[in-house]
Amino acid sequence: MEASKEFNAYKRTIYKVLKDKFLKTALERAVTAFRKNRDAALAAFPEVVEKRERLQEIKDKVIDNLDYYVGKAREALEKNHAHTYFASDADKANEILKNIIGTGKMIVKAKSITSEELEFNKVMTAYGNTVYETDLGEFIVQLLGDKPMHILAPAVHVPRERVAKIFSEVAGREMPADPKKLAMFAREFLRDKYFKADVGFSGANFITADTGTMFLVENEGNIRFVTNAPEIHVAVIGVEKLMPTLSDAMLGLEVLMRYSGYLTTSYVSMISCPAKTGDIEKVTVYGAHGPKELHVIFLDNGRTKAAADPVYRDMLRCLRCGACMYECPIYPLVSGNWGYHYMGGIGVAWTALVSGGFAKAAPLAYSCALCGRCKEICPAGIDSSKLIERLRKDLKKEGLVPSFIKEMAETVIKEGTPYKKKEG
Amino acid sequence: MEIEEKLGVFFGCTTAGAPHLLKGLEDFLSKAKIDYVPMGKDLCCGVPLTLAGYHDEAAEYVKKVADKLISTKITKMVTSCPHCYMMFKREYPEEFGIELPFKVLHFVEFADELLKEGKIKLRNRKDVRVLYHDPCGIGRRGPGLYEEPRRVLESCVQVVEADRNRVLGTCCGGGGLLRASLPKLAVAAAKRKIQDDVLPKGVDTIVTSCPFCTLNLADGAAEIADKEIKVFDLPQFLAEQMED
Ligand code: SF4
């Protein structure tokens, strides 16, 4: 009855969250703002709706040939003096990271949901390093000892009053619940960390196979510091982030921006190799101003297996634009509590196949109303309802069905109705 | 040779289990003077099994259901439940390889046909404003039956649209077994939907075409203390607009 125990614990959390007035306020504010921005971005660039179809084809080509594109990207990167690695799972990736980073180091970190798969902060801290999240939302979440509740806005669930309270504790003085003042405090606090840090850690939104160029999309400017100020830059990138060519990635970039609600983001960093100069007698010296070393770890962690499945493979097209979550009838009520590392409907499949496993995904699989609304907005054309229906079949095979489902199914089989006969 | 039409009405276990929904559909059928074979009052179409991932059990179960249905020799079946409808129309043939030898219609198609043929008379009450909620089951997860229910409703009342409707409509939270797994979450979704879609329109009546949506929206409406919102399943609503 493990499956039922897990489900009941999850149900308690969800029911508690439903009563949380603060969360409700914060989420409704976020949903309204996000939808408005996204509608404006799509209206300003209507051709992006067509571009998403082209993007889906490109993504499918990559999903069908993951090995090939990983090989090509590694070749391009190595040629450019970057170090590359392939990690078949999270443990392997952590071993590689420990070897590169060592212990007693200071790490500044960009927001990366892929790093959640590795439990990066926990693992690196336990290995004797200090990790600073530099994305404002992640910084808040880290201080609260919480978990990110949205892939783009990790602190989507935290109202400003709570941010003020935790920042006051860190600052040792009273901070007003004013988003502007709070953001300035984070800026001051983190500024010198970039230059003191030994290692900058990031993920990437895309990486091209032809040139080995990673694309990092952001607004805050923290990623530029993270990937530029420390001597070593380490990136962990899921293999599904590969794009065949530079122009494919540009197309992906455009679609990602619009569907995440931006006319444009403040910055896009494109990084292909360590910093270098040839200005003194054409002798190439690495680490001119930026990092001396670039390490890129390609992470599989269940992706190749998912790619081989005719239904699950679609999940690998996800750009993490977050659009589906704001249209979902369920997510805005509970935020990332419906999820493990990955969240929302699409997150259920990612939990099952990549980060967490079937047992962790089991309680989450019955929170979807299977309404199909997410598919209509998804730039990658992912039908999360279909993924979840498939997962429920697998959970049945694995014996991970919660007891109330089992009872209902048995009643149907025995009585010809899911409703228990009331009398006689 | 002309085959005489024999109509079956499949009530489905959710409609059959809710007295007001059952009465609504029966009243409609009797006021419209429809001759039919009642079915599915104590027979589930099998959708809970497929939604629960019980594929093999479902395959066995639906075969038995199909045999029973076929033995009635009906030529046409109407159901007001989108789940039953999609099971018979799509899952039985496509997932389980069972071709049913009769036509399957959802109630919205049936009512639309009756209206077109002049077989039902609805009171003209154009002062009444209702918001139509698109059930996902016959909408984006089905064949997109968006215009049929609107045509029927517009023939007797004023239909108000939610800002997001048809293929982009917001789900009420009543499907996918959510009412069984996390009922409070399902109802919270319905409440939110009403707050976002219905209250700003100043409407106090919702009509939909699904027993799950009807029940779930009604539960959501009950949680809104300062305004009374009435929720009807289409057959039930139409029955009230018909002369006795
Ligand atoms: S599933 Fe689609 S809409 Fe949701 S985050 Fe991924 S790409 Fe965006």
XYZ file of C-alpha atoms and ligand atoms in Angstrom:
676
model
C 0.000 0.000 0.000
C 3.005 2.313 -0.501
C 1.288 3.979 -3.439
C -1.674 4.938 -1.277
C 0.478 6.299 1.540
C 2.315 8.513 -0.920
C -0.965 9.620 -2.407
C -2.484 10.489 0.949
C 0.535 12.569 1.947
C 0.302 14.401 -1.360
C -3.427 14.931 -0.919
C -2.844 16.488 2.510
C -0.345 18.934 1.001
C -2.707 19.884 -1.820
C -5.629 20.403 0.538
C -3.494 22.563 2.820
C -2.333 24.625 -0.144
C -5.951 25.182 -1.256
C -6.564 27.021 2.011
C -3.514 29.277 1.661
C -4.834 32.773 0.939
C -1.343 34.244 0.403
C -0.531 31.720 -2.263
C -3.832 32.338 -3.987
C -3.168 36.074 -4.162
C 0.364 35.613 -5.458
C -0.639 33.074 -8.084
C -3.615 35.020 -9.409
C -1.423 38.113 -9.760
C 1.128 36.059 -11.685
C -1.421 34.370 -13.955
C -3.083 37.648 -14.921
C 0.217 39.389 -15.636
C 1.645 36.469 -17.564
C -1.392 35.992 -19.804
C -1.465 39.700 -20.604
C 2.225 39.730 -21.542
C 1.979 36.595 -23.623
C -1.077 37.774 -25.532
C 0.749 41.037 -26.253
C 3.875 39.216 -27.426
C 1.897 36.919 -29.726
C -0.132 39.812 -31.088
C 3.021 41.800 -31.856
C 4.672 38.844 -33.635
C 1.809 36.784 -35.073
C 4.126 34.839 -37.402
C 5.505 33.032 -34.372
C 2.434 30.790 -34.408
C 3.620 29.382 -37.745
C 7.223 29.254 -36.635
C 6.273 26.939 -33.832
C 5.344 24.295 -36.364
C 8.777 24.488 -37.939
C 10.248 24.279 -34.461
C 8.321 21.089 -33.717
C 9.790 19.467 -36.821
C 13.303 20.457 -35.807
C 12.774 19.171 -32.283
C 11.441 15.866 -33.623
C 14.497 15.443 -35.818
C 16.752 15.890 -32.794
C 14.684 13.550 -30.616
C 15.017 10.866 -33.288
C 18.809 11.267 -33.415
C 19.946 12.280 -29.951
C 23.244 10.354 -30.057
C 24.210 11.857 -33.365
C 23.628 15.440 -32.266
C 25.352 14.972 -28.915
C 28.382 13.662 -30.806
C 28.387 16.574 -33.209
C 28.059 19.183 -30.466
C 30.845 17.596 -28.424
C 33.115 17.586 -31.428
C 32.477 21.269 -32.103
C 33.026 22.212 -28.461
C 36.219 20.181 -28.060
C 37.623 21.730 -31.204
C 37.102 25.063 -29.480
C 38.986 24.051 -26.321
C 35.938 23.315 -24.203
C 35.815 20.089 -22.171
C 32.791 17.907 -22.760
C 31.262 14.985 -20.902
C 28.291 12.688 -21.241
C 26.412 11.705 -18.083
C 23.968 8.829 -18.406
C 22.235 9.758 -15.150
C 22.195 12.270 -12.296
C 24.731 10.364 -10.166
C 27.208 10.245 -13.023
C 26.746 13.963 -13.612
C 27.405 14.672 -9.946
C 30.599 12.589 -10.041
C 31.815 14.582 -13.027
C 30.901 17.849 -11.291
C 32.764 16.870 -8.128
C 35.861 16.128 -10.178
C 35.714 19.456 -11.967
C 34.763 21.659 -9.034
C 36.415 19.945 -6.106
C 35.692 21.020 -2.567
C 35.926 24.227 -0.526
C 34.852 26.318 -3.511
C 32.389 29.131 -3.936
C 29.845 28.612 -6.729
C 27.518 31.191 -8.227
C 24.604 29.638 -10.001
C 22.182 30.596 -12.735
C 18.625 29.312 -12.655
C 18.511 25.824 -14.126
C 15.749 23.300 -13.703
C 18.146 20.640 -15.022
C 20.267 21.274 -11.923
C 17.248 20.309 -9.831
C 17.500 16.830 -11.339
C 20.971 16.601 -9.823
C 19.892 18.240 -6.558
C 22.903 20.380 -7.292
C 22.739 22.679 -4.256
C 22.364 19.826 -1.812
C 25.075 17.680 -3.378
C 27.604 20.488 -3.795
C 27.016 21.853 -0.301
C 27.472 18.406 1.193
C 30.722 18.131 -0.759
C 32.029 21.201 1.050
C 31.164 23.974 -1.366
C 29.090 27.130 -0.980
C 26.384 27.728 -3.558
C 24.683 31.057 -4.247
C 21.555 31.141 -6.357
C 21.700 34.416 -8.283
C 18.333 34.508 -10.041
C 16.194 36.671 -7.774
C 13.388 34.140 -7.594
C 15.765 31.252 -6.885
C 17.623 33.408 -4.350
C 14.367 33.942 -2.450
C 13.511 30.265 -2.651
C 17.005 29.319 -1.436
C 16.769 31.664 1.556
C 13.353 30.280 2.436
C 14.663 26.720 2.213
C 11.750 26.139 -0.144
C 11.508 24.568 -3.593
C 10.931 26.395 -6.888
C 7.239 26.516 -7.720
C 7.389 27.593 -11.336
C 9.959 26.963 -14.046
C 10.237 30.631 -15.010
C 9.168 32.302 -11.810
C 10.437 30.032 -9.039
C 9.100 32.311 -6.308
C 5.709 32.697 -7.986
C 4.113 31.497 -4.769
C 5.801 33.967 -2.416
C 4.024 37.281 -1.813
C 6.177 40.389 -1.391
C 5.470 40.578 2.328
C 7.193 37.242 2.869
C 10.166 38.285 0.725
C 10.538 41.418 2.862
C 10.538 39.321 6.005
C 13.261 36.938 4.887
C 15.415 39.702 3.372
C 15.130 41.651 6.646
C 16.590 38.665 8.451
C 19.531 38.443 6.034
C 20.115 42.206 6.025
C 19.777 42.547 9.781
C 17.511 45.542 9.256
C 13.863 46.132 8.453
C 13.098 45.879 4.694
C 9.867 47.295 3.262
C 7.549 45.090 1.174
C 8.534 47.044 -1.915
C 9.616 44.948 -4.919
C 12.016 47.664 -6.075
C 13.833 47.968 -2.748
C 13.916 44.210 -2.327
C 15.450 43.666 -5.777
C 18.098 46.310 -5.025
C 19.026 44.530 -1.829
C 19.575 41.264 -3.717
C 21.669 43.128 -6.268
C 23.986 44.555 -3.615
C 24.202 41.294 -1.709
C 25.160 39.201 -4.747
C 27.375 41.681 -6.570
C 30.753 40.771 -5.053
C 29.927 37.051 -5.002
C 30.385 36.812 -8.767
C 33.974 37.981 -8.583
C 34.879 35.984 -5.504
C 33.355 32.779 -6.853
C 35.601 30.013 -8.194
C 32.961 28.503 -10.427
C 29.957 29.748 -12.359
C 27.287 27.129 -12.951
C 24.535 27.278 -15.556
C 22.207 25.268 -17.734
C 21.215 26.397 -21.220
C 18.013 26.937 -23.191
C 19.483 25.576 -26.407
C 22.816 24.244 -27.601
C 23.676 23.921 -31.262
C 25.251 20.806 -32.733
C 27.053 22.517 -35.592
C 28.928 25.125 -33.541
C 28.517 23.935 -29.962
C 26.959 27.266 -29.030
C 24.807 27.396 -25.942
C 22.025 29.969 -25.701
C 21.151 31.397 -22.312
C 18.062 33.576 -22.165
C 17.494 35.958 -19.277
C 16.306 39.324 -18.058
C 18.160 39.925 -14.815
C 21.743 39.972 -16.080
C 22.866 37.472 -13.449
C 23.631 34.794 -16.039
C 26.070 37.104 -17.788
C 27.958 37.495 -14.524
C 27.738 33.796 -13.634
C 29.041 32.629 -16.983
C 31.636 35.370 -17.328
C 33.160 36.477 -14.025
C 34.492 33.234 -12.455
C 37.506 31.443 -13.953
C 35.581 28.261 -14.560
C 32.187 27.931 -16.210
C 30.403 24.595 -15.902
C 27.161 23.887 -17.736
C 24.875 20.892 -17.395
C 22.585 20.557 -20.390
C 19.847 18.014 -21.031
C 20.377 16.338 -24.403
C 16.925 17.437 -25.589
C 18.191 21.030 -25.639
C 20.208 20.282 -28.765
C 19.372 22.097 -31.975
C 21.005 21.089 -35.269
C 22.195 24.543 -36.322
C 22.663 28.083 -35.149
C 19.709 29.294 -37.191
C 17.494 26.536 -35.768
C 18.360 27.782 -32.314
C 17.504 31.345 -33.333
C 14.078 30.118 -34.383
C 13.705 28.285 -31.082
C 14.772 31.397 -29.241
C 12.117 33.499 -30.880
C 9.358 30.994 -30.138
C 10.526 30.578 -26.553
C 10.571 34.324 -25.904
C 7.100 34.982 -27.261
C 5.477 32.064 -25.503
C 7.098 33.041 -22.229
C 5.477 36.411 -22.664
C 8.341 38.591 -23.830
C 8.568 40.881 -26.821
C 12.237 40.451 -26.173
C 14.277 39.456 -23.152
C 17.000 41.729 -21.792
C 19.795 39.394 -22.744
C 20.690 36.310 -24.701
C 24.194 34.968 -24.119
C 25.704 32.735 -26.779
C 28.722 30.832 -25.515
C 30.807 28.461 -27.619
C 34.206 28.224 -25.904
C 36.360 29.666 -23.120
C 37.441 33.305 -23.394
C 40.544 33.713 -25.533
C 42.886 36.245 -27.102
C 45.501 36.114 -29.832
C 46.487 39.707 -29.531
C 50.081 39.089 -28.555
C 51.859 37.667 -31.585
C 48.819 35.563 -32.482
C 49.527 33.177 -29.622
C 46.160 31.938 -28.357
C 45.792 32.453 -24.634
C 42.634 31.169 -22.875
C 40.843 33.150 -20.226
C 41.384 36.596 -21.696
C 38.714 38.301 -19.622
C 36.074 35.628 -19.239
C 36.457 32.049 -17.980
C 39.663 30.129 -18.620
C 37.829 26.840 -18.679
C 34.466 25.791 -20.076
C 33.045 22.407 -19.117
C 29.869 21.135 -20.764
C 28.114 18.065 -19.394
C 25.415 16.512 -21.579
C 22.838 14.865 -19.370
C 20.714 11.937 -20.441
C 18.974 10.819 -17.243
C 16.109 8.956 -18.920
C 15.790 11.156 -21.995
C 17.054 8.568 -24.498
C 14.606 6.066 -23.064
C 11.759 8.544 -23.349
C 12.822 9.349 -26.915
C 12.404 5.700 -27.896
C 8.779 5.615 -26.750
C 6.128 6.623 -29.302
C 4.018 8.508 -26.750
C 6.449 9.832 -24.155
C 8.873 11.168 -26.754
C 6.763 14.297 -27.254
C 7.662 15.521 -23.780
C 11.233 16.115 -24.973
C 10.034 18.926 -27.223
C 9.300 21.074 -24.160
C 10.995 24.492 -24.227
C 10.044 25.287 -20.623
C 8.227 28.415 -21.662
C 5.700 27.929 -18.868
C 2.735 28.863 -21.046
C 0.806 25.674 -20.308
C 0.845 26.237 -16.579
C -1.001 29.521 -16.809
C -3.767 28.055 -18.955
C -4.147 24.952 -16.836
C -7.271 24.827 -14.637
C -5.300 23.102 -11.879
C -1.785 24.518 -11.694
C -2.820 28.075 -10.680
C -4.553 26.606 -7.634
C -1.613 24.631 -6.306
C 1.531 25.806 -8.160
C 4.590 23.564 -8.006
C 3.083 21.510 -5.204
C 1.700 19.575 -8.142
C 5.112 18.353 -9.175
C 8.449 17.159 -7.979
C 11.358 18.871 -9.739
C 9.287 19.380 -12.837
C 5.753 20.590 -12.344
C 2.297 20.912 -13.829
C 0.883 18.478 -16.382
C 4.020 18.282 -18.502
C 5.972 17.930 -15.247
C 4.168 14.699 -14.394
C 5.720 12.994 -17.423
C 9.130 14.542 -16.711
C 8.909 13.319 -13.134
C 8.094 9.795 -14.241
C 10.687 9.468 -16.981
C 13.498 11.806 -15.960
C 13.548 13.218 -12.486
C 11.943 11.221 -9.714
C 10.692 8.022 -11.301
C 7.318 6.315 -11.495
C 6.822 6.136 -7.731
C 7.238 9.903 -7.326
C 5.013 10.538 -10.337
C 2.240 8.213 -9.151
C 0.433 10.584 -6.775
C 0.750 13.449 -9.288
C -0.768 11.492 -12.158
C -4.341 11.806 -10.865
C -4.387 15.600 -10.449
C -4.942 16.249 -14.126
C -8.503 16.787 -15.367
C -7.273 15.605 -18.808
C -8.904 18.628 -20.417
C -6.301 19.111 -23.164
C -6.167 22.895 -22.732
C -2.369 22.928 -22.460
C -1.960 21.432 -25.906
C -3.726 24.400 -27.481
C -1.208 26.895 -26.130
C 1.947 24.769 -26.167
C 4.403 26.021 -28.802
C 5.813 22.499 -28.966
C 2.376 20.953 -29.539
C 2.654 18.688 -26.523
C -0.554 16.991 -25.396
C 0.170 16.481 -21.712
C -3.198 14.811 -21.165
C -2.118 12.092 -23.570
C 1.177 11.668 -21.737
C -0.635 11.345 -18.419
C -3.172 8.854 -19.758
C -0.270 6.761 -20.966
C 1.486 7.097 -17.620
C -1.610 5.889 -15.776
C -1.436 2.707 -17.850
C 2.188 2.238 -16.854
C 1.446 2.916 -13.199
C -1.155 0.180 -13.325
C 1.429 -2.213 -14.772
C 3.952 -1.214 -12.110
C 1.427 -1.748 -9.307
C 1.581 1.911 -8.271
C -2.134 2.701 -8.418
C -3.533 4.434 -5.303
C -6.175 2.414 -3.478
C -9.157 4.645 -4.289
C -8.505 4.119 -8.004
C -8.161 0.404 -7.490
C -11.437 0.232 -5.569
C -13.271 2.257 -8.172
C -11.965 0.084 -11.010
C -12.898 -3.093 -9.192
C -16.397 -1.762 -8.538
C -16.851 -1.057 -12.248
C -15.698 -4.530 -13.172
C -17.878 -6.208 -10.546
C -20.979 -4.008 -10.430
C -20.973 -2.395 -13.846
C -20.852 1.086 -12.279
C -18.130 3.096 -10.530
C -20.555 4.210 -7.856
C -21.044 1.883 -4.947
C -24.624 0.676 -4.772
C -26.305 2.736 -2.062
C -28.753 0.189 -0.793
C -29.592 -3.480 -1.214
C -34.813 -2.515 -47.769
C -35.535 0.326 -45.357
C -34.384 -0.500 -41.877
C -36.679 0.950 -39.293
C -34.932 3.309 -36.906
C -34.715 2.155 -33.326
C -33.322 4.716 -30.933
C -31.473 3.892 -27.729
C -30.775 6.485 -25.058
C -27.714 5.698 -22.997
C -28.070 7.539 -19.690
C -24.681 6.639 -18.277
C -23.962 6.040 -14.610
C -23.300 9.659 -13.641
C -26.559 10.984 -15.041
C -28.431 7.958 -13.733
C -26.905 8.498 -10.292
C -27.996 12.139 -10.008
C -31.817 12.312 -9.704
C -32.152 15.851 -11.076
C -30.046 15.046 -14.142
C -31.891 11.809 -14.738
C -35.257 13.525 -14.422
C -34.096 16.325 -16.734
C -33.205 13.948 -19.526
C -36.327 11.808 -19.060
C -38.546 14.896 -19.010
C -36.958 16.157 -22.194
C -37.488 12.853 -23.949
C -41.088 12.542 -22.859
C -41.973 16.175 -23.654
C -40.401 15.735 -27.074
C -42.430 12.525 -27.465
C -39.386 10.461 -28.307
C -39.728 6.725 -28.604
C -36.609 5.126 -27.155
C -35.042 2.145 -25.465
C -33.548 3.272 -22.154
C -30.079 1.897 -21.511
C -27.009 2.535 -19.407
C -28.876 3.314 -16.210
C -26.999 0.644 -14.346
C -24.342 -0.045 -16.933
C -21.136 1.937 -17.075
C -19.523 2.504 -20.484
C -16.128 1.610 -19.033
C -14.505 5.039 -19.096
C -13.393 4.937 -15.461
C -11.288 1.906 -16.357
C -9.575 3.550 -19.300
C -8.993 6.757 -17.324
C -7.521 4.726 -14.494
C -5.084 3.026 -16.850
C -6.802 -0.371 -16.561
C -6.436 -1.079 -20.230
C -6.605 -4.877 -20.285
C -9.492 -4.999 -17.834
C -11.274 -2.359 -19.876
C -10.820 -4.390 -23.072
C -12.575 -7.304 -21.456
C -15.249 -5.162 -19.829
C -16.233 -3.148 -22.910
C -16.721 -6.326 -24.902
C -19.466 -7.339 -22.500
C -21.040 -3.901 -22.677
C -20.896 -3.941 -26.463
C -22.609 -7.349 -26.597
C -25.451 -6.061 -24.438
C -25.869 -2.933 -26.521
C -25.773 -4.813 -29.797
C -28.392 -7.303 -28.585
C -30.942 -4.464 -28.278
C -30.821 -4.048 -32.074
C -30.863 -0.274 -31.869
C -29.870 1.660 -34.981
C -28.998 4.905 -33.274
C -27.826 5.844 -29.802
C -27.954 9.151 -27.987
C -26.077 9.908 -24.795
C -25.800 13.115 -22.822
C -22.474 12.157 -21.279
C -19.352 13.187 -23.240
C -17.395 10.365 -21.628
C -19.840 7.676 -22.761
C -20.064 9.366 -26.146
C -16.324 9.358 -26.776
C -16.000 5.820 -25.487
C -18.574 4.475 -27.942
C -17.565 6.714 -30.772
C -13.783 6.569 -30.563
C -12.362 4.265 -27.879
C -14.493 1.213 -28.656
C -13.419 1.074 -32.320
C -9.953 2.643 -32.129
C -8.622 1.340 -28.826
C -10.549 -1.916 -28.484
C -11.405 -2.823 -32.093
C -15.163 -2.970 -31.514
C -17.324 -1.533 -34.275
C -20.780 -0.754 -32.916
C -23.473 -1.336 -35.570
C -25.340 1.877 -34.776
C -24.800 5.609 -35.002
C -23.724 7.378 -31.831
C -24.837 10.942 -31.178
C -24.226 13.266 -28.317
C -27.308 14.937 -26.923
C -26.247 18.321 -28.359
C -26.304 16.847 -31.888
C -29.609 15.124 -31.225
C -31.284 18.257 -29.862
C -29.899 20.287 -32.763
C -31.409 17.803 -35.228
C -34.791 17.800 -33.486
C -34.859 21.579 -33.542
C -33.959 21.747 -37.208
C -36.695 19.258 -38.033
C -39.147 21.276 -35.967
C -39.743 18.375 -33.613
C -39.261 20.357 -30.407
C -40.802 23.656 -29.440
C -38.974 25.847 -26.982
C -40.419 28.859 -25.202
C -38.972 32.118 -26.379
C -37.345 33.716 -23.365
C -34.862 36.117 -24.880
C -34.714 38.104 -21.625
C -32.917 35.159 -20.023
C -29.107 35.222 -20.280
C -27.135 32.025 -19.854
C -23.437 31.312 -20.141
C -22.619 28.144 -22.042
C -19.693 26.119 -20.696
C -17.938 23.920 -23.274
C -17.232 20.462 -21.853
C -13.754 19.286 -22.875
C -15.137 15.840 -23.702
C -17.139 16.881 -26.770
C -14.947 19.917 -27.421
C -11.219 19.871 -27.817
C -10.864 16.286 -26.609
C -13.670 15.205 -28.895
C -15.005 16.232 -32.304
C -15.467 19.912 -31.395
C -19.238 20.104 -30.902
C -19.288 23.828 -30.231
C -22.009 25.184 -32.497
C -24.744 22.587 -31.922
C -25.475 23.459 -28.292
C -25.228 27.189 -29.037
C -27.736 26.907 -31.890
C -30.155 25.111 -29.632
C -29.777 27.557 -26.769
C -29.930 30.625 -28.971
C -33.287 29.480 -30.244
C -34.779 30.147 -26.831
C -32.484 32.299 -24.687
C -29.575 34.717 -24.932
C -26.190 33.000 -24.902
C -23.349 34.850 -23.212
C -19.804 33.800 -24.042
C -16.949 33.520 -21.574
C -13.835 35.407 -22.726
C -12.198 32.054 -23.275
C -14.574 29.638 -24.957
C -14.830 26.752 -27.404
C -11.382 25.236 -28.026
C -9.784 27.736 -25.641
C -12.377 27.348 -22.907
C -11.261 26.785 -19.346
C -11.983 23.320 -17.998
C -14.223 23.123 -14.918
C -11.942 20.560 -13.275
C -14.592 17.846 -13.292
C -12.935 15.339 -15.634
C -10.073 12.862 -15.689
C -11.212 11.207 -12.433
C -10.236 14.362 -10.551
C -13.585 14.407 -8.760
C -12.727 10.971 -7.463
C -9.078 11.565 -6.609
C -9.023 15.099 -5.216
C -12.627 16.305 -5.019
C -11.749 19.550 -3.249
C -9.249 20.431 -5.954
C -11.852 19.692 -8.640
C -14.362 21.956 -6.919
C -11.766 24.692 -6.398
C -11.139 24.643 -10.153
C -14.870 25.027 -10.790
C -15.099 27.901 -8.331
C -12.171 29.675 -9.959
C -13.680 29.134 -13.381
C -16.969 30.690 -12.273
C -15.169 33.630 -10.667
C -13.096 34.255 -13.794
C -15.620 33.499 -16.531
C -19.114 33.894 -15.189
C -19.265 36.547 -12.474
C -17.719 39.333 -14.612
C -20.466 38.747 -17.182
C -23.230 39.368 -14.679
C -24.883 36.059 -15.511
C -26.430 33.779 -12.917
C -27.150 30.713 -15.059
C -24.640 28.288 -16.566
C -25.703 25.641 -19.047
C -23.373 22.860 -20.115
C -23.618 19.461 -21.827
C -21.956 17.050 -19.455
C -23.092 15.514 -16.182
C -19.591 15.832 -14.686
C -19.329 19.515 -15.595
C -22.852 20.130 -14.271
C -22.164 18.506 -10.925
C -18.720 19.994 -10.521
C -19.745 23.521 -11.505
C -22.700 23.299 -9.132
C -20.350 22.318 -6.310
C -18.080 25.230 -7.228
C -21.033 27.614 -7.365
C -22.113 26.511 -3.892
C -18.797 27.814 -2.548
C -19.501 31.319 -3.773
C -21.398 32.793 -0.881
C -22.452 36.196 -2.164
C -24.118 35.155 -5.396
C -26.445 32.367 -6.381
C -25.380 30.675 -9.594
C -27.583 27.990 -11.114
C -26.054 25.238 -13.213
C -27.972 23.079 -15.704
C -27.185 20.174 -17.941
C -28.571 20.926 -21.405
C -31.375 18.280 -21.420
C -32.498 19.447 -18.014
C -32.486 23.098 -19.091
C -34.341 22.413 -22.335
C -36.969 20.316 -20.561
C -37.813 23.410 -18.528
C -38.203 25.492 -21.697
C -40.664 23.055 -23.249
C -44.428 23.119 -23.013
C -45.839 20.190 -21.101
S 4.815 21.807 -22.311
Fe 4.712 23.324 -23.965
S 3.683 25.112 -23.021
Fe 4.384 23.797 -21.339
S 6.388 24.591 -20.760
Fe 6.748 22.957 -22.284
S 6.830 24.009 -24.261
Fe 5.894 25.455 -22.818
